[in-house]
Amino acid sequence: MKRIVAIDGPAGAGKSTVAKIVAERLGYTYIDTGAMYRAVAWKTLRHDGAVTDAAILHAVRDIDVQLSAVSGTLHVTVDGTDVTGEIRSPEVTHIVSRVAALGPVREKMVELQRAMAASGKVVMDGRDIATNVLPNADVKVFLSASVEERARRRCKEMQAKGYDVDLDELQKEIAARDKQDRERAISPLRKADDAVLIDSTGLSIEAVVERILELCA
Ligand code: DC
């Protein structure tokens, strides 16, 4: 049985949904690294004033980010405050790619992520897990889907949480975030050479989960 599963891909490809189920089925811990960058973005926004690189670096300096599973839901705390819901807000989403592009932010998060994976039995999802965080992962998946499909999924998800969102706007935001994540200088979003590509456009969640479990067998 493989012990470390890395799932990378662009926003809205279904990574967190399938990674969580795969982790449950394997009895592994699920680690959502995007939530950690969102936590830094959340803390940056707590301070009054403009979002500058200096403000982001100040927020990350002594941040305490904790991920924990409570009744099957992943909870995120920042310096002791539960921010599970707030890190999904449009305000956080709007600045998170910029936050995640800064070297000192990535260094700190990658260090935490490696420590979380040290004892194995983890499913970790993000953008640079197979290429940078855990290059020795046993299973590497690059999960993608068309931008239209990804925007539709995010739209449903946000509406279910009570946000008033516009599909066209969301598609533009996702495309812009992809571009920023793919073109940044440090650890850009890309498929590792040895990762298996799964295009989830038109596939059910269960079909994607089954495919990944086959790779883990
Ligand atoms: O998966 P998500 O939308 O919650 O990710 C939030 C942002 O964090 C996204 O813009 C990309 C960035 N990210 C990253 O740079 N590296 C990771 N390993 C995970 C997320």
Short mmCIF file of C-alpha atoms and ligand atoms in Angstrom, two decimals:
data_model
loop_
_atom_site.label_atom_id
_atom_site.label_comp_id
_atom_site.label_asym_id
_atom_site.label_seq_id
_atom_site.Cartn_x
_atom_site.Cartn_y
_atom_site.Cartn_z
CA MET A 1 0.00 0.00 0.00
CA LYS A 2 1.33 3.44 -0.94
CA ARG A 3 1.76 5.85 1.97
CA ILE A 4 2.01 9.34 0.46
CA VAL A 5 -0.44 10.58 -2.16
CA ALA A 6 0.11 13.96 -3.84
CA ILE A 7 -2.70 15.60 -5.81
CA ASP A 8 -2.00 18.81 -7.71
CA GLY A 9 -4.03 20.82 -10.16
CA PRO A 10 -5.70 24.16 -10.87
CA ALA A 11 -8.53 25.75 -8.86
CA GLY A 12 -11.86 23.96 -9.05
CA ALA A 13 -10.55 20.71 -10.55
CA GLY A 14 -12.09 18.82 -7.62
CA LYS A 15 -8.85 18.18 -5.74
CA SER A 16 -10.13 18.77 -2.23
CA THR A 17 -13.36 16.81 -2.74
CA VAL A 18 -11.61 13.72 -4.10
CA ALA A 19 -8.54 14.01 -1.85
CA LYS A 20 -10.77 14.03 1.22
CA ILE A 21 -12.65 10.89 0.10
CA VAL A 22 -9.46 9.09 -0.93
CA ALA A 23 -7.98 9.87 2.50
CA GLU A 24 -11.10 8.57 4.25
CA ARG A 25 -11.11 5.33 2.26
CA LEU A 26 -7.41 4.74 2.93
CA GLY A 27 -7.60 5.81 6.58
CA TYR A 28 -5.04 8.53 5.85
CA THR A 29 -4.86 12.17 6.94
CA TYR A 30 -6.00 14.75 4.41
CA ILE A 31 -3.89 17.92 4.17
CA ASP A 32 -5.32 20.86 2.22
CA THR A 33 -2.31 23.08 1.50
CA GLY A 34 -4.42 25.71 -0.28
CA ALA A 35 -6.16 26.28 3.06
CA MET A 36 -2.77 27.13 4.57
CA TYR A 37 -2.08 29.87 1.98
CA ARG A 38 -5.66 31.07 2.51
CA ALA A 39 -4.93 31.26 6.25
CA VAL A 40 -2.00 33.62 5.57
CA ALA A 41 -4.22 35.71 3.28
CA TRP A 42 -6.91 35.84 5.98
CA LYS A 43 -4.41 37.09 8.56
CA THR A 44 -3.09 39.72 6.12
CA LEU A 45 -6.62 41.08 5.66
CA ARG A 46 -7.14 41.38 9.41
CA HIS A 47 -4.72 44.28 9.51
CA ASP A 48 -5.95 47.67 8.44
CA GLY A 49 -4.31 49.21 5.42
CA ALA A 50 -3.34 48.12 1.95
CA VAL A 51 -2.35 44.58 1.05
CA THR A 52 1.35 45.03 0.41
CA ASP A 53 4.18 42.50 0.30
CA ALA A 54 5.35 43.92 3.64
CA ALA A 55 1.90 43.34 5.18
CA ILE A 56 1.85 39.74 3.90
CA LEU A 57 5.35 39.06 5.22
CA HIS A 58 4.40 40.57 8.57
CA ALA A 59 1.34 38.31 8.75
CA VAL A 60 3.31 35.15 7.98
CA ARG A 61 6.24 35.85 10.26
CA ASP A 62 4.98 34.16 13.44
CA ILE A 63 1.72 32.67 12.17
CA ASP A 64 0.45 29.50 13.80
CA VAL A 65 -1.63 27.56 11.25
CA GLN A 66 -3.24 24.34 12.42
CA LEU A 67 -5.33 21.87 10.39
CA SER A 68 -7.50 19.37 12.23
CA ALA A 69 -10.35 17.05 11.38
CA VAL A 70 -13.47 17.63 13.48
CA SER A 71 -16.34 15.21 12.77
CA GLY A 72 -15.08 14.65 9.25
CA THR A 73 -14.68 18.38 8.47
CA LEU A 74 -11.27 19.95 8.08
CA HIS A 75 -10.92 22.87 10.48
CA VAL A 76 -8.31 25.56 10.07
CA THR A 77 -7.13 27.79 12.89
CA VAL A 78 -4.87 30.83 12.70
CA ASP A 79 -3.24 31.83 15.98
CA GLY A 80 -5.99 29.98 17.81
CA THR A 81 -8.97 31.45 15.87
CA ASP A 82 -11.12 29.07 13.81
CA VAL A 83 -11.16 30.51 10.27
CA THR A 84 -12.57 27.46 8.45
CA GLY A 85 -15.43 29.39 6.84
CA GLU A 86 -13.77 32.77 6.43
CA ILE A 87 -10.80 31.51 4.40
CA ARG A 88 -13.24 30.65 1.56
CA SER A 89 -14.57 34.23 1.31
CA PRO A 90 -14.24 36.12 -2.01
CA GLU A 91 -11.95 38.65 -0.25
CA VAL A 92 -9.47 35.96 0.72
CA THR A 93 -9.75 34.25 -2.68
CA HIS A 94 -9.04 37.54 -4.38
CA ILE A 95 -5.59 38.01 -2.80
CA VAL A 96 -4.47 34.44 -2.12
CA SER A 97 -2.50 33.88 -5.36
CA ARG A 98 -0.48 36.97 -4.61
CA VAL A 99 0.17 35.76 -1.07
CA ALA A 100 1.21 32.32 -2.35
CA ALA A 101 3.70 33.81 -4.82
CA LEU A 102 5.99 35.21 -2.11
CA GLY A 103 9.11 33.21 -1.31
CA PRO A 104 9.10 33.55 2.50
CA VAL A 105 5.41 32.53 2.62
CA ARG A 106 6.10 29.41 0.55
CA GLU A 107 9.20 28.50 2.55
CA LYS A 108 7.26 28.57 5.81
CA MET A 109 4.24 26.68 4.46
CA VAL A 110 6.37 24.02 2.73
CA GLU A 111 8.30 23.42 5.94
CA LEU A 112 5.01 22.91 7.83
CA GLN A 113 3.64 20.67 5.07
CA ARG A 114 6.73 18.43 5.07
CA ALA A 115 6.51 18.12 8.85
CA MET A 116 2.83 17.14 8.57
CA ALA A 117 3.69 14.43 6.04
CA ALA A 118 6.73 13.12 7.89
CA SER A 119 4.99 10.14 9.45
CA GLY A 120 3.33 9.11 6.18
CA LYS A 121 -0.24 8.00 5.49
CA VAL A 122 -1.24 11.37 4.06
CA VAL A 123 -3.13 12.63 1.05
CA MET A 124 -1.93 16.17 0.33
CA ASP A 125 -3.40 18.44 -2.31
CA GLY A 126 -2.14 21.72 -3.74
CA ARG A 127 -0.17 23.10 -6.69
CA ASP A 128 3.43 22.05 -6.03
CA ILE A 129 3.12 18.93 -3.90
CA ALA A 130 4.53 16.42 -6.41
CA THR A 131 7.04 18.86 -7.90
CA ASN A 132 8.39 20.45 -4.74
CA VAL A 133 6.88 19.64 -1.35
CA LEU A 134 6.93 15.83 -1.54
CA PRO A 135 8.84 14.86 -4.71
CA ASN A 136 9.18 11.31 -3.37
CA ALA A 137 5.42 10.80 -3.00
CA ASP A 138 4.33 7.24 -3.85
CA VAL A 139 1.38 8.35 -5.97
CA LYS A 140 1.30 11.60 -7.93
CA VAL A 141 -1.86 12.84 -9.60
CA PHE A 142 -2.41 15.97 -11.65
CA LEU A 143 -6.14 16.63 -11.64
CA SER A 144 -7.52 19.02 -14.21
CA ALA A 145 -10.80 20.02 -15.90
CA SER A 146 -11.86 22.65 -18.41
CA VAL A 147 -12.05 26.20 -17.05
CA GLU A 148 -15.79 26.33 -17.84
CA GLU A 149 -16.45 23.20 -15.81
CA ARG A 150 -14.29 24.40 -12.94
CA ALA A 151 -16.13 27.74 -12.83
CA ARG A 152 -19.51 25.94 -12.81
CA ARG A 153 -18.42 23.77 -9.89
CA ARG A 154 -17.07 26.71 -7.88
CA CYS A 155 -20.26 28.67 -8.60
CA LYS A 156 -22.44 25.88 -7.16
CA GLU A 157 -20.14 25.52 -4.17
CA MET A 158 -20.21 29.27 -3.38
CA GLN A 159 -23.99 29.51 -3.90
CA ALA A 160 -24.48 26.60 -1.50
CA LYS A 161 -22.53 28.63 1.07
CA GLY A 162 -24.85 31.59 0.52
CA TYR A 163 -22.56 33.79 -1.60
CA ASP A 164 -24.07 35.74 -4.47
CA VAL A 165 -21.74 34.92 -7.39
CA ASP A 166 -21.75 35.51 -11.12
CA LEU A 167 -20.58 32.61 -13.30
CA ASP A 168 -18.77 34.78 -15.88
CA GLU A 169 -16.97 36.72 -13.17
CA LEU A 170 -15.99 33.50 -11.46
CA GLN A 171 -14.63 32.05 -14.70
CA LYS A 172 -12.51 35.17 -15.21
CA GLU A 173 -11.26 35.02 -11.62
CA ILE A 174 -10.34 31.33 -11.93
CA ALA A 175 -8.53 31.94 -15.24
CA ALA A 176 -6.62 34.85 -13.70
CA ARG A 177 -5.69 32.80 -10.64
CA ASP A 178 -4.52 29.89 -12.83
CA LYS A 179 -2.36 32.25 -14.84
CA GLN A 180 -0.80 33.73 -11.70
CA ASP A 181 -0.23 30.26 -10.19
CA ARG A 182 1.29 28.89 -13.43
CA GLU A 183 3.51 31.88 -14.17
CA ARG A 184 4.92 32.67 -10.74
CA ALA A 185 8.69 32.37 -10.36
CA ILE A 186 8.72 30.05 -7.33
CA SER A 187 7.20 26.54 -7.56
CA PRO A 188 4.65 27.34 -10.27
CA LEU A 189 1.66 25.08 -10.86
CA ARG A 190 2.76 22.37 -13.28
CA LYS A 191 2.36 18.64 -13.73
CA ALA A 192 5.31 16.62 -12.42
CA ASP A 193 6.83 14.49 -15.17
CA ASP A 194 5.94 11.33 -13.28
CA ALA A 195 2.41 12.42 -12.26
CA VAL A 196 -0.66 10.73 -13.75
CA LEU A 197 -2.93 13.22 -15.52
CA ILE A 198 -6.65 12.85 -14.80
CA ASP A 199 -9.03 15.16 -16.64
CA SER A 200 -12.16 15.27 -14.48
CA THR A 201 -14.31 17.13 -17.04
CA GLY A 202 -17.46 15.03 -17.34
CA LEU A 203 -16.27 12.46 -14.77
CA SER A 204 -18.15 11.79 -11.54
CA ILE A 205 -16.40 12.29 -8.20
CA GLU A 206 -16.62 8.54 -7.60
CA ALA A 207 -14.95 7.77 -10.95
CA VAL A 208 -12.01 10.03 -10.09
CA VAL A 209 -11.75 8.56 -6.58
CA GLU A 210 -11.74 5.01 -7.98
CA ARG A 211 -9.01 5.88 -10.47
CA ILE A 212 -6.80 7.32 -7.71
CA LEU A 213 -7.45 4.34 -5.41
CA GLU A 214 -6.36 2.03 -8.23
CA LEU A 215 -3.08 3.94 -8.38
CA CYS A 216 -2.70 3.52 -4.61
CA ALA A 217 -3.24 -0.24 -4.60
O1 DC B 1 -6.70 25.30 -3.75
P1 DC B 1 -7.04 26.69 -3.26
O2 DC B 1 -7.90 27.47 -4.21
O3 DC B 1 -7.59 26.70 -1.88
O4 DC B 1 -5.61 27.44 -3.20
C1 DC B 1 -5.52 28.77 -2.80
C2 DC B 1 -4.31 29.43 -3.47
O5 DC B 1 -3.11 28.95 -2.90
C3 DC B 1 -4.21 29.25 -4.98
O6 DC B 1 -4.25 30.50 -5.62
C4 DC B 1 -2.88 28.61 -5.22
C5 DC B 1 -2.17 28.64 -3.91
N1 DC B 1 -1.55 27.38 -3.59
C6 DC B 1 -0.22 27.23 -3.87
O7 DC B 1 0.39 28.14 -4.42
N2 DC B 1 0.42 26.09 -3.54
C7 DC B 1 -0.23 25.09 -2.95
N3 DC B 1 0.43 23.97 -2.64
C8 DC B 1 -1.61 25.20 -2.68
C9 DC B 1 -2.25 26.36 -3.02
#
